[in-house]
Coordinates of C-alpha atoms and ligand atoms in Angstrom, one line a residue:
Chain A
M1229 CA -14.8 -3.4 13.8
T1230 CA -15.8 -7.1 13.5
F1231 CA -15.8 -8.8 10.1
Y1232 CA -19.5 -8.9 10.1
A1233 CA -19.8 -5.2 10.8
A1234 CA -17.5 -4.5 7.9
L1235 CA -19.4 -6.9 5.6
G1236 CA -22.7 -5.1 6.6
A1237 CA -21.1 -1.7 5.9
V1238 CA -19.9 -2.7 2.5
E1239 CA -23.3 -4.2 1.7
Q1240 CA -25.0 -0.9 2.8
G1241 CA -22.4 1.1 0.9
L1242 CA -23.3 -0.8 -2.3
V1243 CA -27.0 -0.6 -2.0
Y1244 CA -27.1 3.0 -1.0
G1245 CA -24.4 3.6 -3.7
I1246 CA -27.2 3.2 -6.3
M1247 CA -28.9 6.1 -4.6
V1248 CA -25.6 8.1 -4.5
I1249 CA -25.2 7.6 -8.3
G1250 CA -28.7 9.2 -8.7
V1251 CA -27.7 12.0 -6.4
Y1252 CA -24.5 12.6 -8.3
L1253 CA -26.5 12.9 -11.5
T1254 CA -28.7 15.7 -10.2
F1255 CA -26.4 17.5 -7.7
R1256 CA -23.2 17.5 -9.8
I1257 CA -24.2 16.8 -13.4
L1258 CA -27.4 18.7 -13.7
D1259 CA -26.6 21.2 -11.0
F1260 CA -30.0 20.6 -9.6
P1261 CA -30.0 20.2 -5.8
D1262 CA -32.8 17.7 -5.3
L1263 CA -34.4 16.8 -1.9
T1264 CA -37.1 14.6 -3.6
V1265 CA -34.8 11.6 -2.7
D1266 CA -35.9 11.6 0.9
G1267 CA -39.3 10.7 -0.4
S1268 CA -38.5 8.6 -3.5
L1269 CA -36.3 6.2 -1.5
P1270 CA -39.2 5.1 0.7
L1271 CA -41.4 5.3 -2.4
G1272 CA -39.4 2.6 -4.1
A1273 CA -39.4 0.6 -0.9
A1274 CA -43.2 0.9 -0.5
I1275 CA -43.9 0.0 -4.2
S1276 CA -41.7 -3.0 -4.1
A1277 CA -43.0 -4.3 -0.7
V1278 CA -46.6 -3.9 -1.6
A1279 CA -46.0 -5.5 -5.1
I1280 CA -44.2 -8.5 -3.5
T1281 CA -46.8 -9.0 -0.9
S1282 CA -49.5 -8.9 -3.6
G1283 CA -47.6 -11.7 -5.4
V1284 CA -45.6 -9.8 -7.9
N1285 CA -42.1 -11.2 -8.8
P1286 CA -39.5 -9.5 -6.6
Y1287 CA -37.4 -8.5 -9.7
L1288 CA -40.4 -7.1 -11.5
S1289 CA -41.2 -5.1 -8.3
L1290 CA -37.9 -3.4 -8.8
V1291 CA -38.9 -2.2 -12.2
L1292 CA -42.2 -0.8 -10.7
A1293 CA -40.2 0.9 -8.0
L1294 CA -37.8 2.4 -10.5
A1295 CA -40.8 3.7 -12.6
G1296 CA -42.4 5.2 -9.5
G1297 CA -39.3 7.0 -8.6
F1298 CA -38.9 8.2 -12.1
V1299 CA -42.4 9.8 -12.0
A1300 CA -41.6 11.4 -8.6
G1301 CA -38.5 13.0 -10.1
M1302 CA -40.4 14.1 -13.1
A1303 CA -42.9 15.8 -10.9
T1304 CA -40.2 17.9 -9.2
A1305 CA -38.5 18.8 -12.5
F1306 CA -41.9 19.7 -14.0
L1307 CA -42.6 22.1 -11.1
N1308 CA -39.2 23.6 -11.6
T1309 CA -39.1 23.9 -15.4
R1310 CA -42.8 24.6 -16.2
F1311 CA -43.8 26.8 -13.3
K1312 CA -40.3 28.2 -12.5
I1313 CA -40.5 27.1 -8.8
L1314 CA -37.0 27.1 -7.3
H1315 CA -35.5 23.6 -7.6
L1316 CA -35.0 23.2 -3.9
L1317 CA -38.5 24.3 -3.1
A1318 CA -40.0 22.1 -5.9
S1319 CA -38.2 19.1 -4.5
I1320 CA -39.3 19.8 -0.9
L1321 CA -42.9 20.0 -2.1
T1322 CA -42.6 16.6 -3.9
M1323 CA -40.9 15.1 -0.9
I1324 CA -43.6 16.0 1.6
A1325 CA -46.3 15.0 -0.8
L1326 CA -44.5 11.6 -1.1
Y1327 CA -44.7 11.1 2.6
S1328 CA -48.5 11.0 2.4
I1329 CA -48.5 9.1 -0.8
N1330 CA -46.1 6.4 0.6
I1331 CA -48.5 5.8 3.5
R1332 CA -51.4 5.5 1.0
I1333 CA -49.4 3.0 -1.0
M1334 CA -48.7 0.9 2.0
S1335 CA -52.1 1.5 3.6
G1336 CA -50.1 2.4 6.7
P1337 CA -46.7 3.5 7.9
N1338 CA -44.9 0.2 7.0
V1339 CA -45.2 -3.2 5.3
A1340 CA -43.3 -6.2 6.6
L1341 CA -41.7 -8.6 4.1
L1342 CA -41.5 -11.8 6.1
G1343 CA -41.8 -15.2 4.6
V1344 CA -42.1 -13.8 1.0
N1345 CA -39.8 -14.2 -1.9
T1346 CA -37.1 -11.6 -2.4
V1347 CA -34.4 -10.9 -5.0
F1348 CA -32.0 -12.8 -2.7
D1349 CA -33.7 -16.2 -3.0
P1350 CA -32.4 -17.1 -6.5
V1351 CA -28.9 -16.2 -5.4
I1352 CA -29.1 -18.3 -2.2
Q1353 CA -30.5 -21.2 -4.3
L1354 CA -27.4 -21.0 -6.5
G1355 CA -25.4 -21.9 -3.4
V1356 CA -24.3 -18.5 -2.2
P1357 CA -24.2 -18.5 1.7
A1358 CA -27.1 -16.4 3.0
H1359 CA -24.9 -13.8 4.7
Y1360 CA -23.1 -13.1 1.4
A1361 CA -26.3 -12.9 -0.6
G1362 CA -26.7 -9.2 0.1
I1363 CA -23.3 -8.2 -1.0
V1364 CA -23.5 -10.3 -4.1
V1365 CA -26.9 -9.0 -5.2
F1366 CA -26.1 -5.4 -4.3
G1367 CA -22.7 -5.5 -5.9
L1368 CA -24.2 -6.8 -9.1
F1369 CA -26.9 -4.2 -9.2
A1370 CA -24.5 -1.4 -8.3
V1371 CA -22.1 -2.4 -11.1
V1372 CA -24.8 -2.8 -13.7
V1373 CA -26.3 0.6 -12.7
L1374 CA -22.8 2.2 -12.8
A1375 CA -22.0 0.7 -16.2
G1376 CA -25.4 1.7 -17.5
I1377 CA -25.2 5.3 -16.4
I1378 CA -21.6 5.7 -17.8
W1379 CA -22.7 4.2 -21.1
F1380 CA -25.8 6.4 -21.2
L1381 CA -23.9 9.6 -20.6
G1382 CA -21.7 8.8 -23.6
T1383 CA -24.7 8.6 -25.9
E1384 CA -26.0 11.5 -28.0
L1385 CA -28.8 12.0 -25.5
G1386 CA -26.5 11.6 -22.5
Q1387 CA -24.1 14.2 -23.9
A1388 CA -27.1 16.6 -24.1
I1389 CA -27.7 16.0 -20.4
L1390 CA -24.1 16.8 -19.6
A1391 CA -24.2 19.9 -21.7
T1392 CA -27.5 21.0 -20.0
G1393 CA -25.7 21.0 -16.7
D1394 CA -22.7 22.8 -18.2
N1395 CA -24.1 25.5 -20.5
Q1396 CA -27.8 25.6 -20.9
Q1397 CA -27.8 28.6 -23.3
M1398 CA -25.4 26.8 -25.6
I1399 CA -27.2 23.5 -25.8
R1400 CA -30.6 25.2 -26.3
S1401 CA -29.2 27.1 -29.2
L1402 CA -28.1 23.7 -30.6
G1403 CA -31.7 22.6 -30.6
V1404 CA -32.1 20.8 -27.3
N1405 CA -35.2 21.3 -25.2
T1406 CA -33.4 21.8 -21.9
D1407 CA -36.7 21.5 -19.9
T1408 CA -37.3 18.0 -21.3
I1409 CA -33.7 17.1 -20.5
I1410 CA -34.0 18.2 -16.9
I1411 CA -37.2 16.3 -16.5
L1412 CA -35.5 13.2 -17.9
G1413 CA -32.4 13.6 -15.8
V1414 CA -34.2 14.2 -12.5
G1415 CA -36.6 11.4 -13.3
L1416 CA -33.7 9.0 -13.9
S1417 CA -32.0 10.1 -10.7
N1418 CA -35.0 9.4 -8.6
G1419 CA -35.7 6.2 -10.4
L1420 CA -32.3 5.0 -9.2
V1421 CA -33.0 6.3 -5.7
A1422 CA -36.2 4.3 -5.6
L1423 CA -34.5 1.2 -6.9
S1424 CA -32.0 1.6 -4.1
G1425 CA -34.9 1.9 -1.6
A1426 CA -36.6 -1.2 -3.0
L1427 CA -33.5 -3.3 -2.5
V1428 CA -33.0 -1.9 1.0
A1429 CA -36.5 -2.9 1.9
Q1430 CA -36.1 -6.4 0.6
N1431 CA -32.9 -6.7 2.5
Q1432 CA -34.1 -5.5 5.9
G1433 CA -37.5 -7.3 5.5
A1434 CA -39.7 -4.2 5.7
A1435 CA -40.6 -0.9 4.0
D1436 CA -41.1 2.0 6.3
V1437 CA -42.3 5.5 5.6
G1438 CA -39.5 6.9 7.8
M1439 CA -36.6 5.1 6.1
G1440 CA -35.9 8.0 3.7
I1441 CA -35.0 10.5 6.3
G1442 CA -31.5 11.7 5.8
T1443 CA -31.1 10.2 2.4
I1444 CA -29.9 13.4 0.8
V1445 CA -27.4 14.0 3.6
A1446 CA -26.0 10.5 3.2
G1447 CA -26.0 10.9 -0.6
L1448 CA -24.1 14.3 -0.5
A1449 CA -21.7 13.0 2.2
S1450 CA -20.9 10.0 -0.1
V1451 CA -20.5 12.2 -3.2
I1452 CA -18.1 14.6 -1.4
I1453 CA -16.1 11.8 0.2
G1454 CA -15.9 10.0 -3.1
E1455 CA -14.7 13.1 -4.9
T1456 CA -12.1 13.8 -2.3
V1457 CA -10.7 10.3 -2.0
F1458 CA -11.1 9.0 -5.6
G1459 CA -11.2 12.2 -7.8
C1460 CA -13.6 13.1 -10.5
R1461 CA -11.6 14.0 -13.6
T1462 CA -13.7 12.1 -16.1
I1463 CA -17.4 11.2 -16.0
A1464 CA -16.7 7.5 -15.6
R1465 CA -14.3 8.2 -12.8
A1466 CA -16.7 10.6 -11.0
F1467 CA -19.5 8.0 -11.0
I1468 CA -17.1 5.2 -9.8
A1469 CA -16.0 7.6 -7.1
A1470 CA -19.6 8.3 -6.1
L1471 CA -20.3 4.5 -5.6
L1472 CA -17.0 3.9 -3.8
G1473 CA -17.6 7.1 -1.7
S1474 CA -20.8 5.5 -0.5
V1475 CA -18.9 2.4 0.6
V1476 CA -16.2 4.5 2.4
Y1477 CA -18.9 6.5 4.1
R1478 CA -20.7 3.5 5.5
L1479 CA -17.4 1.9 6.6
A1480 CA -16.3 5.1 8.3
I1481 CA -19.6 5.2 10.2
A1482 CA -19.4 1.6 11.2
L1483 CA -15.8 2.2 12.3
A1484 CA -16.9 5.3 14.4
L1485 CA -19.9 3.5 15.9
G1486 CA -17.7 0.5 16.8
A1487 CA -14.9 2.6 18.3
E1488 CA -14.2 2.8 22.0
L1489 CA -12.1 5.5 23.5
G1490 CA -11.6 5.0 27.2
G1491 CA -15.2 4.8 28.4
F1492 CA -16.6 6.8 25.5
R1493 CA -18.7 5.2 22.8
F1494 CA -20.8 6.8 20.0
N1495 CA -24.5 6.1 20.1
P1496 CA -26.5 5.4 16.9
S1497 CA -28.1 8.8 17.6
D1498 CA -24.7 10.3 17.0
L1499 CA -24.9 9.3 13.4
N1500 CA -25.7 12.8 12.1
L1501 CA -22.8 14.3 14.1
I1502 CA -20.4 11.7 12.6
T1503 CA -21.8 12.4 9.1
A1504 CA -21.2 16.1 9.6
I1505 CA -17.7 15.6 10.8
L1506 CA -16.9 13.2 7.9
V1507 CA -18.2 15.7 5.3
I1508 CA -16.3 18.6 6.9
G1509 CA -13.2 16.4 6.9
A1510 CA -13.7 15.5 3.2
L1511 CA -14.3 19.2 2.3
I1512 CA -11.2 20.5 4.0
A1513 CA -8.9 17.6 3.3
P1514 CA -7.9 18.8 -0.2
N1515 CA -7.0 22.2 1.3
L1516 CA -5.0 20.8 4.1
K1517 CA -3.1 18.5 1.6
K1518 CA -2.3 21.5 -0.6
R1519 CA -1.0 23.5 2.3
L1520 CA 1.2 20.7 3.6
I1521 CA 2.7 20.2 0.1
E1522 CA 3.3 23.9 -0.4
R1523 CA 5.4 24.1 2.8
Chain B
M669 CA -34.9 34.3 -46.0
I670 CA -35.7 36.4 -42.9
V671 CA -38.9 38.4 -42.9
L672 CA -39.8 40.6 -39.9
E673 CA -43.2 42.2 -39.9
S674 CA -43.8 45.0 -37.4
I675 CA -41.9 43.5 -34.5
V676 CA -42.6 45.1 -31.1
K677 CA -40.9 44.1 -27.9
Y678 CA -41.2 45.7 -24.4
F679 CA -39.3 44.6 -21.4
H680 CA -41.1 44.9 -18.0
K681 CA -44.2 46.2 -19.7
G682 CA -46.4 48.2 -17.5
S683 CA -43.8 48.6 -14.7
V684 CA -41.7 51.7 -13.9
N685 CA -38.8 49.9 -15.5
E686 CA -40.6 49.5 -18.8
V687 CA -38.2 49.5 -21.8
F688 CA -39.5 49.9 -25.4
A689 CA -36.8 47.8 -26.9
L690 CA -38.1 47.1 -30.5
D691 CA -40.4 49.7 -32.0
D692 CA -42.3 48.3 -34.9
I693 CA -39.4 46.8 -36.8
S694 CA -40.0 45.5 -40.3
L695 CA -37.1 44.0 -42.2
H696 CA -36.7 41.7 -45.2
I697 CA -33.4 39.9 -45.6
D698 CA -32.6 37.9 -48.8
E699 CA -30.9 34.6 -49.0
G700 CA -27.1 35.1 -49.0
D701 CA -27.3 38.6 -47.6
F702 CA -24.6 39.6 -45.1
V703 CA -26.0 42.4 -43.0
T704 CA -23.9 44.4 -40.6
V705 CA -25.8 46.0 -37.7
I706 CA -24.7 49.1 -35.9
G707 CA -26.2 51.4 -33.3
S708 CA -25.3 52.9 -29.9
N709 CA -25.5 51.0 -26.7
G710 CA -29.0 50.0 -25.8
A711 CA -30.3 50.7 -29.4
G712 CA -31.8 47.2 -29.4
K713 CA -29.3 45.3 -31.6
S714 CA -29.0 42.3 -29.3
T715 CA -32.7 42.3 -28.6
L716 CA -33.3 42.2 -32.4
L717 CA -31.1 39.1 -32.8
N718 CA -32.5 37.5 -29.6
G719 CA -36.0 38.0 -30.9
I720 CA -35.1 36.3 -34.2
A721 CA -33.4 33.4 -32.3
G722 CA -36.3 33.0 -29.9
G723 CA -34.7 34.0 -26.7
F724 CA -38.1 35.6 -25.9
F725 CA -41.4 35.9 -27.7
V726 CA -42.1 39.2 -29.4
D727 CA -45.1 41.2 -28.1
S728 CA -46.5 41.6 -31.6
G729 CA -45.5 41.2 -35.2
Q730 CA -44.5 38.2 -37.2
I731 CA -41.1 36.4 -37.8
S732 CA -40.6 34.0 -40.6
I733 CA -37.4 32.3 -41.5
A734 CA -36.8 30.2 -44.7
G735 CA -40.5 30.1 -45.3
N736 CA -41.4 29.0 -41.8
D737 CA -43.5 31.2 -39.6
V738 CA -41.4 30.8 -36.4
T739 CA -43.2 33.5 -34.3
A740 CA -44.5 31.0 -31.8
W741 CA -41.5 28.5 -32.0
P742 CA -39.5 28.2 -28.9
E743 CA -35.7 28.9 -29.0
Y744 CA -34.7 25.2 -29.2
K745 CA -36.9 24.6 -32.2
R746 CA -35.7 27.6 -34.1
A747 CA -32.2 26.2 -33.7
R748 CA -32.9 24.0 -36.7
L749 CA -32.7 27.1 -38.8
I750 CA -30.4 29.4 -36.8
S751 CA -26.8 29.4 -35.5
R752 CA -25.5 32.0 -33.1
V753 CA -22.2 33.2 -31.8
F754 CA -22.2 35.5 -28.8
Q755 CA -19.8 38.1 -27.6
D756 CA -18.8 36.1 -24.5
P757 CA -16.6 33.2 -25.7
L758 CA -17.7 31.2 -22.6
L759 CA -21.3 31.1 -23.9
G760 CA -20.7 29.1 -27.1
T761 CA -19.1 26.0 -25.8
C762 CA -19.2 23.5 -22.9
P763 CA -16.1 23.9 -20.8
S764 CA -16.1 20.5 -19.1
A765 CA -16.6 18.6 -22.4
T766 CA -13.8 17.9 -24.8
L767 CA -13.3 19.5 -28.1
E768 CA -14.6 16.5 -30.0
Q769 CA -17.6 16.2 -27.6
N770 CA -18.4 19.9 -28.2
M771 CA -18.2 19.5 -32.0
A772 CA -20.3 16.4 -31.9
L773 CA -23.0 18.3 -29.9
A774 CA -22.9 21.0 -32.6
G775 CA -22.9 18.4 -35.4
L776 CA -26.4 17.4 -34.2
R777 CA -27.9 20.9 -34.2
G778 CA -31.6 20.7 -34.6
K779 CA -31.5 16.9 -35.0
R780 CA -32.9 14.1 -32.8
R781 CA -30.5 12.9 -30.2
G782 CA -30.7 9.2 -29.6
L783 CA -28.8 6.4 -28.0
S784 CA -25.9 6.0 -30.4
R785 CA -22.5 7.1 -29.3
G786 CA -22.2 10.9 -28.8
V787 CA -18.8 11.0 -30.5
K788 CA -18.5 8.5 -33.4
G789 CA -15.2 7.2 -34.7
R790 CA -15.9 8.4 -38.2
D791 CA -16.5 11.9 -36.9
R792 CA -13.0 12.4 -35.6
D793 CA -11.3 12.7 -39.0
R794 CA -13.9 15.3 -40.1
F795 CA -13.4 17.3 -36.8
R796 CA -9.6 17.2 -37.2
T797 CA -9.8 18.4 -40.8
A798 CA -12.1 21.2 -39.8
L799 CA -9.9 22.2 -36.9
E800 CA -6.8 22.2 -39.1
Q801 CA -8.3 25.0 -41.2
L802 CA -8.2 27.2 -38.2
G803 CA -4.4 27.0 -38.1
L804 CA -4.4 27.1 -34.3
G805 CA -3.1 23.6 -33.7
L806 CA -6.4 22.5 -32.2
E807 CA -6.5 19.4 -34.4
D808 CA -4.1 17.7 -32.0
R809 CA -6.3 18.6 -29.0
L810 CA -9.5 16.7 -29.7
L811 CA -9.5 15.1 -26.2
D812 CA -8.7 18.3 -24.3
K813 CA -11.4 20.0 -22.3
V814 CA -12.6 23.2 -23.9
G815 CA -12.3 25.0 -20.6
L816 CA -8.5 24.8 -21.1
L817 CA -8.6 26.9 -24.3
S818 CA -8.1 30.6 -24.5
G819 CA -11.0 33.0 -25.3
G820 CA -9.9 33.4 -28.9
Q821 CA -9.5 29.6 -29.4
R822 CA -12.9 29.1 -27.9
Q823 CA -14.5 31.7 -30.2
A824 CA -12.8 30.2 -33.3
L825 CA -14.2 26.8 -32.2
T826 CA -17.6 28.3 -31.7
M827 CA -17.6 29.8 -35.2
L828 CA -16.7 26.4 -36.6
M829 CA -19.4 24.7 -34.5
A830 CA -22.0 27.2 -35.6
T831 CA -21.5 26.3 -39.2
M832 CA -20.8 22.5 -39.1
I833 CA -24.4 22.1 -40.2
K834 CA -25.2 24.9 -42.6
P835 CA -27.6 27.2 -40.9
D836 CA -30.3 29.1 -42.8
V837 CA -29.4 32.1 -40.7
L838 CA -26.2 33.0 -38.9
L839 CA -26.4 35.5 -36.0
L840 CA -23.3 37.1 -34.7
D841 CA -23.6 39.4 -31.7
E842 CA -20.4 41.4 -31.4
H843 CA -18.6 38.1 -31.5
I844 CA -15.1 39.6 -31.7
A845 CA -15.6 42.4 -29.2
A846 CA -14.2 40.5 -26.2
L847 CA -11.0 39.4 -28.0
D848 CA -7.6 41.1 -28.3
P849 CA -7.1 43.0 -31.6
K850 CA -5.0 40.3 -33.3
T851 CA -7.3 37.4 -32.3
A852 CA -10.3 39.6 -33.2
S853 CA -9.1 40.1 -36.8
Q854 CA -8.3 36.4 -37.1
I855 CA -11.8 35.5 -36.1
L856 CA -13.2 38.1 -38.4
T857 CA -11.3 36.8 -41.4
L858 CA -12.5 33.3 -40.4
T859 CA -16.0 34.6 -40.3
Q860 CA -15.7 36.2 -43.7
D861 CA -14.3 32.9 -45.2
I862 CA -17.0 30.8 -43.8
V863 CA -19.8 33.1 -44.7
E864 CA -18.6 33.4 -48.3
N865 CA -17.8 29.7 -48.7
Q866 CA -21.2 28.6 -47.5
N867 CA -23.0 31.6 -48.9
L868 CA -24.7 32.1 -45.4
T869 CA -27.4 34.6 -44.7
T870 CA -25.8 36.5 -41.9
L871 CA -26.6 39.3 -39.4
M872 CA -23.5 40.6 -37.7
I873 CA -23.6 43.2 -34.9
T874 CA -20.5 45.3 -34.6
H875 CA -19.5 48.5 -32.9
N876 CA -16.6 49.0 -35.3
M877 CA -17.7 51.3 -38.1
K878 CA -14.9 50.2 -40.4
H879 CA -16.0 46.6 -40.1
A880 CA -19.6 47.6 -40.6
I881 CA -18.7 49.2 -43.9
G882 CA -16.1 46.8 -45.0
F883 CA -18.0 43.6 -44.5
G884 CA -21.2 42.4 -46.0
N885 CA -23.5 43.7 -48.6
R886 CA -26.0 45.6 -46.5
L887 CA -25.8 47.8 -43.4
I888 CA -28.5 48.7 -41.0
M889 CA -28.3 51.2 -38.1
L890 CA -30.6 50.9 -35.1
H891 CA -31.6 53.6 -32.8
Q892 CA -34.0 53.4 -29.9
G893 CA -35.5 50.2 -31.2
R894 CA -36.0 51.5 -34.8
I895 CA -34.2 51.0 -38.0
L896 CA -32.8 54.4 -38.8
L897 CA -30.6 53.6 -41.8
D898 CA -30.7 50.7 -44.3
L899 CA -28.0 50.9 -47.0
R900 CA -27.0 48.3 -49.6
G901 CA -25.2 47.9 -52.9
D902 CA -23.3 50.9 -54.1
E903 CA -24.7 53.1 -51.4
K904 CA -23.0 51.0 -48.8
K905 CA -19.8 50.4 -50.8
N906 CA -19.2 54.1 -51.2
L907 CA -19.9 54.9 -47.6
T908 CA -17.1 56.4 -45.5
V909 CA -16.7 56.2 -41.8
K910 CA -17.1 59.9 -41.7
D911 CA -20.5 59.7 -43.5
L912 CA -21.6 57.0 -41.2
L913 CA -20.6 58.9 -38.1
E914 CA -22.4 62.0 -39.3
Q915 CA -25.6 59.9 -39.9
F916 CA -25.0 58.3 -36.5
Y917 CA -24.8 61.6 -34.7
R918 CA -27.6 63.2 -36.6
A919 CA -29.7 60.3 -35.5
Q920 CA -28.7 60.9 -31.9
G921 CA -29.0 64.6 -32.4
E922 CA -31.9 65.0 -29.9
E923 CA -29.9 63.0 -27.3
L924 CA -26.8 65.0 -27.9
A925 CA -28.7 68.3 -27.6
M926 CA -30.1 67.0 -24.3
D927 CA -26.7 66.0 -23.1
S928 CA -25.1 69.4 -23.9
M929 CA -28.0 71.1 -22.2
L930 CA -27.3 69.1 -19.1
L931 CA -23.6 69.7 -19.4
N932 CA -24.0 73.4 -19.6
Ligands
ADP1885 N1 -33.7 41.0 -20.6 C1 -33.9 42.3 -20.5 N2 -34.6 42.8 -19.5 C2 -34.8 44.1 -19.4 N3 -34.4 45.0 -20.3 C3 -33.6 44.6 -21.3 C4 -33.3 43.2 -21.5 N4 -32.5 43.0 -22.5 C5 -32.3 44.3 -23.1 N5 -33.0 45.2 -22.3 C6 -33.0 46.6 -22.6 O1 -33.4 46.8 -23.9 C7 -32.7 47.9 -24.5 C8 -31.9 47.3 -25.7 O2 -30.9 46.5 -25.3 P1 -29.9 45.7 -26.2 O3 -30.7 45.1 -27.3 O4 -29.1 44.8 -25.4 O5 -29.0 46.9 -26.8 P2 -27.7 46.8 -27.7 O6 -28.1 47.5 -28.9 O7 -26.6 47.5 -26.9 O8 -27.4 45.3 -28.0 C9 -31.8 48.4 -23.5 O9 -32.4 49.5 -22.9 C10 -31.7 47.3 -22.5 O10 -31.5 47.8 -21.2
MG1886 MG1 -25.7 44.1 -27.4

């Protein structure tokens, strides 16, 4: 792997790591498997791209993207809690609806972001070389999001979210409206996913309606790799592991795609196969380790 | 303190599985009453407590607690007035949260939860003192996850959590039935202490006739969703297990007759 390939992988790991933090919140904390993310990632990208091309400040466009994602997540959670639609199904419904909505927002399948201001400009103006701007901005955002979510889950409200994922009956009989908590949690998760999508779009110079495909797969792969490699004993550790898991996942893919064995090379279309193998590896690794130690 | 007027509850109404769980129950419980509740399996005891707590809405009738008509209140809203302890020790606490986190959650029962720290420094001393009273050594384990505790320890913690903020009504649903005899009697003593110290209005379901007679100032027996027996004062004090069993079997007479017919 070249230096630039590694740099690119870390950059991707950090920006998609924000999405992974969101996925961790629903999948592990709230025990709410949520496929909305395949729609809310491009939703964030679309909102941000359209806002920027209409002259909105790139940073402000991130706030709009986050809010849009939040609403999308709320819609899924509302379908689930209010109408008792199974969470997976509710999230698939929102996801497919978002496909159309995203095209509406962009008035087409994509929006290019060429020759406009992005969140990277102020950083480059500060003297950071252009090819490091991505890693600096994404690193900053990822760390702020990580610190923010760890802080939030330590608050009274955050503790109620953790308890809702752990023992709904108990926290309800302590006076918490668990439906509201689930709507808040899934909303927050998708807000982060949309923020991640907005940053990706600004980095790659375009928002595209297809860019969300496979988001949940990448998210879950990162979560599982993170847990296996870095552990999840405390909440703080689990979220740090989710972010780092995302970086490891992107590095592993870059490594695999760059590898040459005799005449064999992976194609970009082998990505899903590589992801599947990585996840299987991460899932069985703890078992293998235990068996080796027991011998 | 608790007023139930003609409470009716069906499960699966209109289907072949229809269960007539509460059959026109009316009950007035005064402040400070400690009511023990007995009845055979399926008599409707849990359903009665669940109906009071808001686990479901009753089909008809009216429920008021501490002067509030709570008939249409959802469960989480009634939690301002009510604390519960269930039979299953796993139901009362969060396993992956620490002891202090669990206690902090309970310390906010029925209150707004905002953005200040979940567990505050000043809470810890209070938690430790409360845990010391249990005499289980839990005061040194504030940072342990509750999932590591035994069933009895968890149930003791749940009792403590249920009464950290004084509830208007305490509902206990066979809360010692899943414990070994020694732990069960410890938790029962703890219950008695807390109820007396705080003068709590309490409903306690038990399947132990001795406990039903020995605890509290009032005893009700449910059968097929109705209140069959309602004893208080001296009537209850002078009751023997034999009396109670006789009443119990007389109530079930029709069923027993049916059973013996089937057996013959
Ligand atoms: N959620 C429910 N759905 C259907 N039937 C129920 C439900 N809860 C209780 N029942 C039925 O209502 C009756 C009373 O049950 P319950 O109150 O649990 O009795 P117990 O006195 O043993 O606590 C039983 O016939 C039971 O099968
Ligand atoms: Mg019961």
